PDB file of C-alpha atoms and ligand atoms in Angstrom:
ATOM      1  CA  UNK A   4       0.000   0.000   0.000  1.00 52.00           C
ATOM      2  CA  UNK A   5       1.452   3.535  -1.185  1.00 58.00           C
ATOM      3  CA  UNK A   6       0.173   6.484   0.763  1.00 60.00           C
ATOM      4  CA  UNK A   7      -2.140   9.166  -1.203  1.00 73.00           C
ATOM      5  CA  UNK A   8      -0.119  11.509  -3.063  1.00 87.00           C
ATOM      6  CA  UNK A   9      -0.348  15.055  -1.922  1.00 96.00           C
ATOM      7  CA  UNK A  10      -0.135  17.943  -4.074  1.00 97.00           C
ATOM      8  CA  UNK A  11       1.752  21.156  -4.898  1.00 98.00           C
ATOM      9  CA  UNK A  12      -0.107  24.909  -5.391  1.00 98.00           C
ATOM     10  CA  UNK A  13       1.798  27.438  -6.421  1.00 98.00           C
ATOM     11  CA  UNK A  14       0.386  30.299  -4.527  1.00 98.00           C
ATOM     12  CA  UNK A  15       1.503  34.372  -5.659  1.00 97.00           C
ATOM     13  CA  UNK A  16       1.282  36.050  -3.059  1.00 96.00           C
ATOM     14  CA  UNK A  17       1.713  39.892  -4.530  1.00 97.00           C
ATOM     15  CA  UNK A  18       3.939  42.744  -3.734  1.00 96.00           C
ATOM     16  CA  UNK A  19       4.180  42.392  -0.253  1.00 94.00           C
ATOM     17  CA  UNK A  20       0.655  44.017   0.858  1.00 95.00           C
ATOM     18  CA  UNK A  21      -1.316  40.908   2.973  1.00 95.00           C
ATOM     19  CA  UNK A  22      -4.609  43.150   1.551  1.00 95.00           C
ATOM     20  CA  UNK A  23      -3.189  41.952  -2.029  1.00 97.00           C
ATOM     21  CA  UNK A  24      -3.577  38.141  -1.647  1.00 97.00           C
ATOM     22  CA  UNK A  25      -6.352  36.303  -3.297  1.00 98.00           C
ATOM     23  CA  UNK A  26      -9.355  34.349  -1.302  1.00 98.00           C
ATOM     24  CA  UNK A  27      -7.550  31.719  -3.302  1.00 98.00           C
ATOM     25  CA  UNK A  28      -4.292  32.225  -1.942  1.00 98.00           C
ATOM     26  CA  UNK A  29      -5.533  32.615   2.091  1.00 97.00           C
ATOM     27  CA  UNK A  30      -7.750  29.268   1.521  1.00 98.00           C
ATOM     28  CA  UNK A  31      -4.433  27.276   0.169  1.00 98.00           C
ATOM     29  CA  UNK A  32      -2.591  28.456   2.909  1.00 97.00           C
ATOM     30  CA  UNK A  33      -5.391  27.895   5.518  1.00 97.00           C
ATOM     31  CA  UNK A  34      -5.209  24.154   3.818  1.00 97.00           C
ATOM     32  CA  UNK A  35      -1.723  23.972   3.675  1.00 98.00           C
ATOM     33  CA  UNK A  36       1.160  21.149   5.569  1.00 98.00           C
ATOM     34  CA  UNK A  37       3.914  22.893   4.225  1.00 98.00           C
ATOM     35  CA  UNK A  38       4.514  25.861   2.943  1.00 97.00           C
ATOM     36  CA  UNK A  39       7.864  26.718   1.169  1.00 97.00           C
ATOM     37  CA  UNK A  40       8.097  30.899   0.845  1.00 95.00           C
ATOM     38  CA  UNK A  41      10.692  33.049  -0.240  1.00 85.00           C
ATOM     39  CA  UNK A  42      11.743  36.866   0.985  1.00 84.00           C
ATOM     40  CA  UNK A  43      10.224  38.580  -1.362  1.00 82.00           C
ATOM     41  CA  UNK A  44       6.658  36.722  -0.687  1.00 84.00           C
ATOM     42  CA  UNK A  45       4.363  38.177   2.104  1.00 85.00           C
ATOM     43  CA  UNK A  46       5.513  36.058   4.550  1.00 86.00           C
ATOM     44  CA  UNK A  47       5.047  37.987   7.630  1.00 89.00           C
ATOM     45  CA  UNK A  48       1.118  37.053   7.109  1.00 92.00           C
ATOM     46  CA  UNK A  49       2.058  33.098   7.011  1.00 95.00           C
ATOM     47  CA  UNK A  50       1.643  32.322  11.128  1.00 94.00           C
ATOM     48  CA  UNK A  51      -1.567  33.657  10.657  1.00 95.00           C
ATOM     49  CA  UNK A  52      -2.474  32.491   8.085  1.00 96.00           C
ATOM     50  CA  UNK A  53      -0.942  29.074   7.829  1.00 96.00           C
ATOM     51  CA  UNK A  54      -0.829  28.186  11.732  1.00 93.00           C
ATOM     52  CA  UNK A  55      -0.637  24.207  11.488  1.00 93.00           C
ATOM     53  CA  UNK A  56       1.683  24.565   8.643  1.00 97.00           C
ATOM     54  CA  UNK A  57       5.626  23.885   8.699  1.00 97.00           C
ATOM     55  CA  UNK A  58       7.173  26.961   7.595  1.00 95.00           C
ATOM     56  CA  UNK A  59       9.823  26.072   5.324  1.00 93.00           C
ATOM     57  CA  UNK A  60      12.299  29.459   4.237  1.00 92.00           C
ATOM     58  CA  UNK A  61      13.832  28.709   0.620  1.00 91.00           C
ATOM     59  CA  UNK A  62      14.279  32.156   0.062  1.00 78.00           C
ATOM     60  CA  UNK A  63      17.041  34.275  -2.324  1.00 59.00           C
ATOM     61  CA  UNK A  64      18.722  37.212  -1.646  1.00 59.00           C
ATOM     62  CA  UNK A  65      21.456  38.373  -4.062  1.00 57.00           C
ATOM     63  CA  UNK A  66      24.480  37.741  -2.434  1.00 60.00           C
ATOM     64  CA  UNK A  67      23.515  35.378  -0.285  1.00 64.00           C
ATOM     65  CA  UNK A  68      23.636  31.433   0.030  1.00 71.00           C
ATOM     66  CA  UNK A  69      20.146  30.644  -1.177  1.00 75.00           C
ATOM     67  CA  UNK A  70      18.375  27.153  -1.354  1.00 86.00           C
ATOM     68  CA  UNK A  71      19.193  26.040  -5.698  1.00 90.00           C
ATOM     69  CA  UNK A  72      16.473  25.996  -7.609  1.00 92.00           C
ATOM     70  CA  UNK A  73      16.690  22.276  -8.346  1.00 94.00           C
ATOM     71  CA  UNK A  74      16.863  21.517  -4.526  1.00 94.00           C
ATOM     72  CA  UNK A  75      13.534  23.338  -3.830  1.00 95.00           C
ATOM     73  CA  UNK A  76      12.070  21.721  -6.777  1.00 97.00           C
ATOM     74  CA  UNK A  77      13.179  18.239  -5.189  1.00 97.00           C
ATOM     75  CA  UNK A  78      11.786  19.330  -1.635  1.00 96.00           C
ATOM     76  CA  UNK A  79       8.150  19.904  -2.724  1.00 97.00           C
ATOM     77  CA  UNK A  80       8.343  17.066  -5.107  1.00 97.00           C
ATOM     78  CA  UNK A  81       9.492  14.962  -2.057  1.00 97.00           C
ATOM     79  CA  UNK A  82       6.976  16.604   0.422  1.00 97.00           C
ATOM     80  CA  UNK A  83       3.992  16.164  -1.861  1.00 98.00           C
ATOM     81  CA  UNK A  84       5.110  12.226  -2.663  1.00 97.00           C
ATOM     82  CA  UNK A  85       4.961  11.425   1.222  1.00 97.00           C
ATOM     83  CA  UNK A  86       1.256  12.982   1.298  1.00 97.00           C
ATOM     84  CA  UNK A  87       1.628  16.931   2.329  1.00 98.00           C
ATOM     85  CA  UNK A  88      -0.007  19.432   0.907  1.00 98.00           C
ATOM     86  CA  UNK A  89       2.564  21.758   0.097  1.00 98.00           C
ATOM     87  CA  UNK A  90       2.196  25.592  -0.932  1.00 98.00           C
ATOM     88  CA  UNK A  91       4.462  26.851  -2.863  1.00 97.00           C
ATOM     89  CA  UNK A  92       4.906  30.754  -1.816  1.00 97.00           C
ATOM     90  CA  UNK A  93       5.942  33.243  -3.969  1.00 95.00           C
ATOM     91  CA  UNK A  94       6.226  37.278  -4.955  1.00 95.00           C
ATOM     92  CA  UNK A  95       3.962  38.881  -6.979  1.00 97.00           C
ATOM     93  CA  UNK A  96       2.327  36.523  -9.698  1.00 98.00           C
ATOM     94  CA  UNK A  97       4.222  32.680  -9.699  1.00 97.00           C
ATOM     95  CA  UNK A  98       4.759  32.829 -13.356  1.00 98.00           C
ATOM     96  CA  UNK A  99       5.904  36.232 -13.967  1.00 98.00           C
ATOM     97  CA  UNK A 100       9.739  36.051 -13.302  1.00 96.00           C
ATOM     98  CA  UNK A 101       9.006  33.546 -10.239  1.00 91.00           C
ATOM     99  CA  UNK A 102      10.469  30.036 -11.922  1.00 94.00           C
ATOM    100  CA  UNK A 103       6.741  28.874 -11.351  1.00 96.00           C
ATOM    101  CA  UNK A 104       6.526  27.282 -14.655  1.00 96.00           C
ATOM    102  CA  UNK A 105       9.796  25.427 -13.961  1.00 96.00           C
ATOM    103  CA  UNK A 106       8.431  24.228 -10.795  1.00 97.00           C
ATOM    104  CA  UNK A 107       4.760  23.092 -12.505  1.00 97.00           C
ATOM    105  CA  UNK A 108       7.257  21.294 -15.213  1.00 97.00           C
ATOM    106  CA  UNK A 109       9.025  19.406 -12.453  1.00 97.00           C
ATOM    107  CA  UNK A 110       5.784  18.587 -10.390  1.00 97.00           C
ATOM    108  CA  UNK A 111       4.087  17.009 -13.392  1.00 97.00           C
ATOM    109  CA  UNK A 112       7.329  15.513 -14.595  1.00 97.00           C
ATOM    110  CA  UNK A 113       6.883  14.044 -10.958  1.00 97.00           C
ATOM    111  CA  UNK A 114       3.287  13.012 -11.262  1.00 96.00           C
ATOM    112  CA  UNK A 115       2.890  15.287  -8.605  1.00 97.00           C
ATOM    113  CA  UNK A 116      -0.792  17.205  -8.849  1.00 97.00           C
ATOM    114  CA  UNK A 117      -0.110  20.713  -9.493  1.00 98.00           C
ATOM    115  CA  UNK A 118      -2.244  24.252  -9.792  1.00 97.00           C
ATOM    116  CA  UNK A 119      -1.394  27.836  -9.747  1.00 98.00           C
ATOM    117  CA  UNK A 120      -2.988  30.417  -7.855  1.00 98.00           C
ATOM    118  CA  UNK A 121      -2.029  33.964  -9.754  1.00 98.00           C
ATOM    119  CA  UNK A 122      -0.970  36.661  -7.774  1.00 98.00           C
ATOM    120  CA  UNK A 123      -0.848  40.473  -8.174  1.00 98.00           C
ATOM    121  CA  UNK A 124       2.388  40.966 -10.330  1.00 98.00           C
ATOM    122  CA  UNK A 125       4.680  43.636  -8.921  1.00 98.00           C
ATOM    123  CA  UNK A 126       5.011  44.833 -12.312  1.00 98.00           C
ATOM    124  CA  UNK A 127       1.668  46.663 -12.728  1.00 98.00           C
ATOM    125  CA  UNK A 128       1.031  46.769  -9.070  1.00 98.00           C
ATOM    126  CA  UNK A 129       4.470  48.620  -7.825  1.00 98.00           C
ATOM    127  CA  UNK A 130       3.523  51.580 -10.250  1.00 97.00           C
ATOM    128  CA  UNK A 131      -0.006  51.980  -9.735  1.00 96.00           C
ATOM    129  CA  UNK A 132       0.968  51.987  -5.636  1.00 95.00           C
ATOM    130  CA  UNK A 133       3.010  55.439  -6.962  1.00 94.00           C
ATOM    131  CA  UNK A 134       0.573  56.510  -8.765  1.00 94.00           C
ATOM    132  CA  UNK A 135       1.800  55.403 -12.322  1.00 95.00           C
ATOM    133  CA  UNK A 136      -0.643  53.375 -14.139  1.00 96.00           C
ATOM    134  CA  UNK A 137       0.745  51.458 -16.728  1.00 98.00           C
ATOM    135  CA  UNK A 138      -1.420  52.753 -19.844  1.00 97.00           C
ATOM    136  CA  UNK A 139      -2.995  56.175 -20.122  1.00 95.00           C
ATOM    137  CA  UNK A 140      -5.328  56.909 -23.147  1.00 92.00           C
ATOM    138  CA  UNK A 141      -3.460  58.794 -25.378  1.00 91.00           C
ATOM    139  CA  UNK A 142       0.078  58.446 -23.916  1.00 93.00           C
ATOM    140  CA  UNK A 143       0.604  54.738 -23.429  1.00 96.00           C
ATOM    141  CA  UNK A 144      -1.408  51.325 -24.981  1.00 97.00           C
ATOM    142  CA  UNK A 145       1.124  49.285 -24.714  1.00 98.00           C
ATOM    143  CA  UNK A 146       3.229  47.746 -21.761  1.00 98.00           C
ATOM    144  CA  UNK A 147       6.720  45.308 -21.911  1.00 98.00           C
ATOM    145  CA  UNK A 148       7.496  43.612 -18.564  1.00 98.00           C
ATOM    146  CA  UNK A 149      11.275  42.494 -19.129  1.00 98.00           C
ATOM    147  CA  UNK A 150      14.066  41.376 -16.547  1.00 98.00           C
ATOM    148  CA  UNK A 151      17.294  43.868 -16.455  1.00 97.00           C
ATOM    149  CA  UNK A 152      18.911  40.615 -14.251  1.00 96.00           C
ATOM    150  CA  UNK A 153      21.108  40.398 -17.008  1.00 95.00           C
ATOM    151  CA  UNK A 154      22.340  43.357 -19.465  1.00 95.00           C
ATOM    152  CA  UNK A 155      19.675  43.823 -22.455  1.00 96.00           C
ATOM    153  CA  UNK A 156      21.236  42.193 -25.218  1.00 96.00           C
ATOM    154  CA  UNK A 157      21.272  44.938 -28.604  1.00 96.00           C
ATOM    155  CA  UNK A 158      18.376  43.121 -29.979  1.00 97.00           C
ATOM    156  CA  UNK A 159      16.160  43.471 -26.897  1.00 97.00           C
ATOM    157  CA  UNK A 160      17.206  47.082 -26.762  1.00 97.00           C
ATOM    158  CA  UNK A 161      16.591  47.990 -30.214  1.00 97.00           C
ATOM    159  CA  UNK A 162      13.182  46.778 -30.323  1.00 97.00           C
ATOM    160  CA  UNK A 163      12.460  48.166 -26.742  1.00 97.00           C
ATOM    161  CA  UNK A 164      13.392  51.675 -27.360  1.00 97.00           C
ATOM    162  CA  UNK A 165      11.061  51.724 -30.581  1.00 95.00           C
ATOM    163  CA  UNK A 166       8.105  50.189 -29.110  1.00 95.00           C
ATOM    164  CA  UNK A 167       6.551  52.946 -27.432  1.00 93.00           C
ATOM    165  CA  UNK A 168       4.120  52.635 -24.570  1.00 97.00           C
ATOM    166  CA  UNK A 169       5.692  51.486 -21.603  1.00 98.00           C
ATOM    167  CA  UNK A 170       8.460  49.368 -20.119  1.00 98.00           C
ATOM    168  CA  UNK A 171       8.581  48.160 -17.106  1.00 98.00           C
ATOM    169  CA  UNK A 172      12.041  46.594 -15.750  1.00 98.00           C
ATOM    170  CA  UNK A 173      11.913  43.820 -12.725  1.00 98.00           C
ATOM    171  CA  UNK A 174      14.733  43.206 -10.965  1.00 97.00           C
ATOM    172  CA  UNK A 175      17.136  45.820 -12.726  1.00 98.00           C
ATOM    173  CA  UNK A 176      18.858  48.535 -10.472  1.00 98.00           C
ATOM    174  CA  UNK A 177      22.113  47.134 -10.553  1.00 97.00           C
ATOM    175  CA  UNK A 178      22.205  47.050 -14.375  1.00 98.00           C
ATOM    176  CA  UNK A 179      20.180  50.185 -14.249  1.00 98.00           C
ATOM    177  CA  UNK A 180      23.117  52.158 -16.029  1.00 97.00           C
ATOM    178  CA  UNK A 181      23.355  50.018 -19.135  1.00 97.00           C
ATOM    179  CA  UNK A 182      19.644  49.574 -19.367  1.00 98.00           C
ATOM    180  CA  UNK A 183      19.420  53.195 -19.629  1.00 98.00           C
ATOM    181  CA  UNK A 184      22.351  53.929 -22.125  1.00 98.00           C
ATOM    182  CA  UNK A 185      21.714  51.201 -24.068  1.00 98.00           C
ATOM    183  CA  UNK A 186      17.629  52.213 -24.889  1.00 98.00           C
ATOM    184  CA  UNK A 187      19.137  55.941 -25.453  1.00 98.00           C
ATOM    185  CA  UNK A 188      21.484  54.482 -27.742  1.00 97.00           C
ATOM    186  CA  UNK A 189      18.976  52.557 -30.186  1.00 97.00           C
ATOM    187  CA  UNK A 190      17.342  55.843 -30.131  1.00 97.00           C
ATOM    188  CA  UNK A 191      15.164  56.167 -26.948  1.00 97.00           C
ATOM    189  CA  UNK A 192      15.428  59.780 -26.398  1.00 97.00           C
ATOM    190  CA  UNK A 193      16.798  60.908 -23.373  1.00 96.00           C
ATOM    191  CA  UNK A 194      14.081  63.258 -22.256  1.00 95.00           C
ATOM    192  CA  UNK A 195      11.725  59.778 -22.407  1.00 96.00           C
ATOM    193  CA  UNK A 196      10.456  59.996 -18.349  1.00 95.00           C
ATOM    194  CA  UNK A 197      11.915  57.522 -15.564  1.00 96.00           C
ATOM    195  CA  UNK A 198      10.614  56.275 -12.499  1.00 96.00           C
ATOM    196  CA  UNK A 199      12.057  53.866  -9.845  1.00 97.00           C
ATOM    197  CA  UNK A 200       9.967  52.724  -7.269  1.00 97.00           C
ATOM    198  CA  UNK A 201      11.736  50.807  -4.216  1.00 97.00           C
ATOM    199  CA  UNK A 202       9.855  48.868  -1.431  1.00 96.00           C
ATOM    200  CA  UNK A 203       6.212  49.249  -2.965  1.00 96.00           C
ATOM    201  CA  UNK A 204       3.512  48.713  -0.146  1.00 96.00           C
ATOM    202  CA  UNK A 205       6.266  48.951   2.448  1.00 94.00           C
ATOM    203  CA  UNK A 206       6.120  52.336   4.953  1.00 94.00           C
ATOM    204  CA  UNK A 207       9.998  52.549   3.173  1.00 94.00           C
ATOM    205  CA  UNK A 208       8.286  52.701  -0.089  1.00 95.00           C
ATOM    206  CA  UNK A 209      10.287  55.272  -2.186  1.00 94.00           C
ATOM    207  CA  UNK A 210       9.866  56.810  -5.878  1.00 95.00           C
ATOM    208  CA  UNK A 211      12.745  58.674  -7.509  1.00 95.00           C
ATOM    209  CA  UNK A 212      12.249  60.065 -11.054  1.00 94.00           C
ATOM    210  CA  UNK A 213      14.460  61.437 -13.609  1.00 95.00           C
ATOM    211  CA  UNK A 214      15.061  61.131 -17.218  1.00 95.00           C
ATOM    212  CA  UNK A 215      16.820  58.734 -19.310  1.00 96.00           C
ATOM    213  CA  UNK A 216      19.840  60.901 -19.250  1.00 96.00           C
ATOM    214  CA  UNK A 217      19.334  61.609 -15.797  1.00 96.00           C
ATOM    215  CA  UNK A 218      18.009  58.352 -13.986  1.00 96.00           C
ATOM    216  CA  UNK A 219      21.744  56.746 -13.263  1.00 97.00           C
ATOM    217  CA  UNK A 220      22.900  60.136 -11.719  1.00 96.00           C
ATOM    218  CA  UNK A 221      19.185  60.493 -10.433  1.00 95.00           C
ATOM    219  CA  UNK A 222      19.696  56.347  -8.437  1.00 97.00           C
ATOM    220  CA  UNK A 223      23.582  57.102  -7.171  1.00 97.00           C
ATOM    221  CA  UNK A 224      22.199  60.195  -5.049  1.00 96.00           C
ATOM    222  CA  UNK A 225      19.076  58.912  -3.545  1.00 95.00           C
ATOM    223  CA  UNK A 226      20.940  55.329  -3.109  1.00 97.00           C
ATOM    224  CA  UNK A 227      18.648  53.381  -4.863  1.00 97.00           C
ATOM    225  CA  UNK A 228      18.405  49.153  -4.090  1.00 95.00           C
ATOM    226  CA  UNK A 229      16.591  46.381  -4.873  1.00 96.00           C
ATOM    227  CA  UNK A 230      13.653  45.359  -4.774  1.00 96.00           C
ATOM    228  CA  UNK A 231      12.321  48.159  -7.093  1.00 98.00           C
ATOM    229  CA  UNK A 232      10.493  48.085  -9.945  1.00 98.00           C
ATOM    230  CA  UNK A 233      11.577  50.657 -12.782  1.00 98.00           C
ATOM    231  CA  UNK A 234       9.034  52.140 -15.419  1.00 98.00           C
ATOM    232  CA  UNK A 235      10.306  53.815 -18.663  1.00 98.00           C
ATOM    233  CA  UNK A 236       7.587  56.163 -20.306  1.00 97.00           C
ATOM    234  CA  UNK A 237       5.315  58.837 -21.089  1.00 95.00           C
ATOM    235  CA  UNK A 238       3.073  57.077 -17.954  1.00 95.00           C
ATOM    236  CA  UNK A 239       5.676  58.436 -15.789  1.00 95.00           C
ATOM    237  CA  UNK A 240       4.649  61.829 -15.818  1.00 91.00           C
ATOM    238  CA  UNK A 241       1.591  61.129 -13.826  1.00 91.00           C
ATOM    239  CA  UNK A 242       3.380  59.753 -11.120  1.00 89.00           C
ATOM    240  CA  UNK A 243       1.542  60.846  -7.992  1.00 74.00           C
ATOM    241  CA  UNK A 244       4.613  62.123  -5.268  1.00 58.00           C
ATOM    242  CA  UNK A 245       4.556  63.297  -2.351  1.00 50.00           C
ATOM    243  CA  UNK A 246       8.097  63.714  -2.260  1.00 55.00           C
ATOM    244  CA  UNK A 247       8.724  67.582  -3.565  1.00 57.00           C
ATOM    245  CA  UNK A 248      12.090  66.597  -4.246  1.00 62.00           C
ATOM    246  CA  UNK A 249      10.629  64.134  -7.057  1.00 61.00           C
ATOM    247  CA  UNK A 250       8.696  66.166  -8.258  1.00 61.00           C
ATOM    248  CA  UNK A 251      11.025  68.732  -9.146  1.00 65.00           C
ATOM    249  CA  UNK A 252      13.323  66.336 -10.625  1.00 63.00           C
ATOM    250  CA  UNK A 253      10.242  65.205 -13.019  1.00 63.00           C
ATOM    251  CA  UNK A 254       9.609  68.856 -14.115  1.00 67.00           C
ATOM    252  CA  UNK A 255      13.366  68.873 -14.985  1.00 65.00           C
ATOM    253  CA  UNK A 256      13.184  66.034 -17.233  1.00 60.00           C
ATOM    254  CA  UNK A 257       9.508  67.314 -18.814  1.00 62.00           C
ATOM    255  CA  UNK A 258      11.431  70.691 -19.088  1.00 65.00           C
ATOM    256  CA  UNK A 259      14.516  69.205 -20.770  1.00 62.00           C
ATOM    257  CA  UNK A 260      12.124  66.577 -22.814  1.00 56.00           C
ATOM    258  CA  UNK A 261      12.326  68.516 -26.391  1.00 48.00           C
ATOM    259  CA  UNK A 262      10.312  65.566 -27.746  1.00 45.00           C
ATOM    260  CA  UNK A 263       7.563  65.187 -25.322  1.00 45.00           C
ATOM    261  CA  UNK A 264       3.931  65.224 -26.580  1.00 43.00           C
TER     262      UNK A 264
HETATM  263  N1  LIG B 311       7.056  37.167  -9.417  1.00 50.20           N
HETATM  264  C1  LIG B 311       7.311  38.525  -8.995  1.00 50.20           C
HETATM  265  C2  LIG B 311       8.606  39.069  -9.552  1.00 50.20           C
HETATM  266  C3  LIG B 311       9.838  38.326  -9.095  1.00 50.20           C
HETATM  267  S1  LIG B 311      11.317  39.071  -9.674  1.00 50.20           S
HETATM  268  C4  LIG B 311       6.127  39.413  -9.376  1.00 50.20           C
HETATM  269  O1  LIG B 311       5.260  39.001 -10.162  1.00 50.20           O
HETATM  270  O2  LIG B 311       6.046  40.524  -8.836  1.00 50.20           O
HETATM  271  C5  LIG B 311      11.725  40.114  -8.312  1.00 50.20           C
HETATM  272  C6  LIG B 311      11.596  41.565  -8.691  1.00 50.20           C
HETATM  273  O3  LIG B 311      10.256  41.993  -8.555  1.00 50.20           O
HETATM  274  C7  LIG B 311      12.376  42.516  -7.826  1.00 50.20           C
HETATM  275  O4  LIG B 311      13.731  42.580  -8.202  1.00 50.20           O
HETATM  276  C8  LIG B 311      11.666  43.827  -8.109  1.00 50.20           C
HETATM  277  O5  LIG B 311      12.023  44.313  -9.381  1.00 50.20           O
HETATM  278  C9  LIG B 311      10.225  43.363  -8.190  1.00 50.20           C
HETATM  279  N2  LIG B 311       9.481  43.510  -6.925  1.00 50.20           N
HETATM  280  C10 LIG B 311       8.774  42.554  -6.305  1.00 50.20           C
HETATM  281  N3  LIG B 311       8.140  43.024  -5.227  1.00 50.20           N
HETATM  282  C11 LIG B 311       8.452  44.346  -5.162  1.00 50.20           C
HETATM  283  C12 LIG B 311       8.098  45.414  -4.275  1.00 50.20           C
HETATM  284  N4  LIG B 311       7.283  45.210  -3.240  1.00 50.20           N
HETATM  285  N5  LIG B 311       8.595  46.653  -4.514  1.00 50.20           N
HETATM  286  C13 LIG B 311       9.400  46.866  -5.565  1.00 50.20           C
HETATM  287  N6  LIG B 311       9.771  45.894  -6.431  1.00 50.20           N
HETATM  288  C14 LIG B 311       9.299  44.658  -6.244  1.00 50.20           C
END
């Protein structure tokens, strides 16, 4: 006799907000054995939320020794197998940026039952918590989510900087410098509005806005770090600050923007 096979749910559980998880998401964790979470995940809500469960930390930071990818892959694989219901909890949305689909892959690859419960992506969410919505009649229809982990390569950046609308980078302060001078380079011009946003939904939450000639210069002073999400457009210029100091910065880059609508 084998013992029932227990099952895997990816669960996003958004920017960091507990007001920004689904009914989905509390009602897996309220089921949950297990729950395997990472930093960036909410996971100040999970004794709440997940009071029976084993709390199980496989999170990343850069820099530091994290858990591989294929050894949390084996975990819930191994958990699930021996009859727990294991959550798998993650920032934002699972399958944007979040090795969720690698993880479904595996589970299934495992005969493992697997589901996803979507989250609130930081990508849309970040900006709209400063004020930024990601399209605007008339200045933005389009949006581009893409990772500045890695330098764009001059493919990526040609086609960015003529797509218009707006892009939004994940996980790209460090390579925030050659994001920037490589889109003005393929032609982005360099009065094009920037915003950073660090910490969204945190009481640290911070924007700092510039232009695309401006933003690296702009990120040095204020001492910009991850996690932040970083939005390239016209979209930008409705950014709703408090800060003054933003502000001003954003009517220097609308003053110096020749090309603005
Ligand atoms: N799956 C996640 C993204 C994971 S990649 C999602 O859908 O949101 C991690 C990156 O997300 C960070 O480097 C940062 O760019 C962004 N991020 C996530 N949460 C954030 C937050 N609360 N504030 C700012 N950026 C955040």
């Amino acid at each position: 006799m084998t013992a029932p096979v227990g099952s895997v749910v990816l669960v996003g559980g958004g920017p960091g907000d507990p007001d920004l998880l689904t009914v989905g998401a509390v009602r897996a964790l309220q089921d949950a054995d297990v729950v395997l979470y990472d930093r960036l995940a909410p996971y100040a809500v999970l004794d709440e939320l997940a009071p029976q469960a084993e709390l199980v930390d496989v999170g990343k930071r850069p820099g530091h020794h994290a858990i591989p990818q294929e050894e949390i892959e084996r975990l819930l694989i191994e958990r699930a197998l021996a009859g727990a219901r294991v959550v798998r909890f993650k920032g934002g949305d699972p399958f944007v940026f979040g090795r969720g689909g690698e993880e479904a892959a595996a589970c299934h690859a495992a005969g493992v039952p697997v589901r996803v419960i979507p989250g609130v992506t930081s990508a849309i969410s970040v900006p709209a918590t400063a004020g930024i919505p990601v399209t605007h009649r008339s200045l933005s229809r389009l949006f581009t989510v893409v990772s500045g982990h890695a330098p764009l390569s001059a493919a990526e950046a040609e086609h960015l900087a003529g797509l218009g609308g707006t892009i939004i980078v994940l996980m790209g302060v460090s390579n925030l410098p050659s994001i920037s001078a490589a889109l003005m380079r393929h032609g982005m011009p360099q009065g094009t509005p920037v915003a950073i946003v660090e910490r969204g939904f945190t009481a640290a939450q911070r924007t700092t806005v510039s232009d695309l000639a401006g933003i690296r210069e702009a990120a040095d002073a204020a001492g910009v770090h991850s996690p932040a999400v970083i939005v390239i457009g016209e979209v930008v210029r409705l950014v709703q600050e408090r800060d003054p100091e933003a502000v001003a910065l954003l009517a220097d880059a609308t003053a110096r923007a020749g090309d603005a609508p």
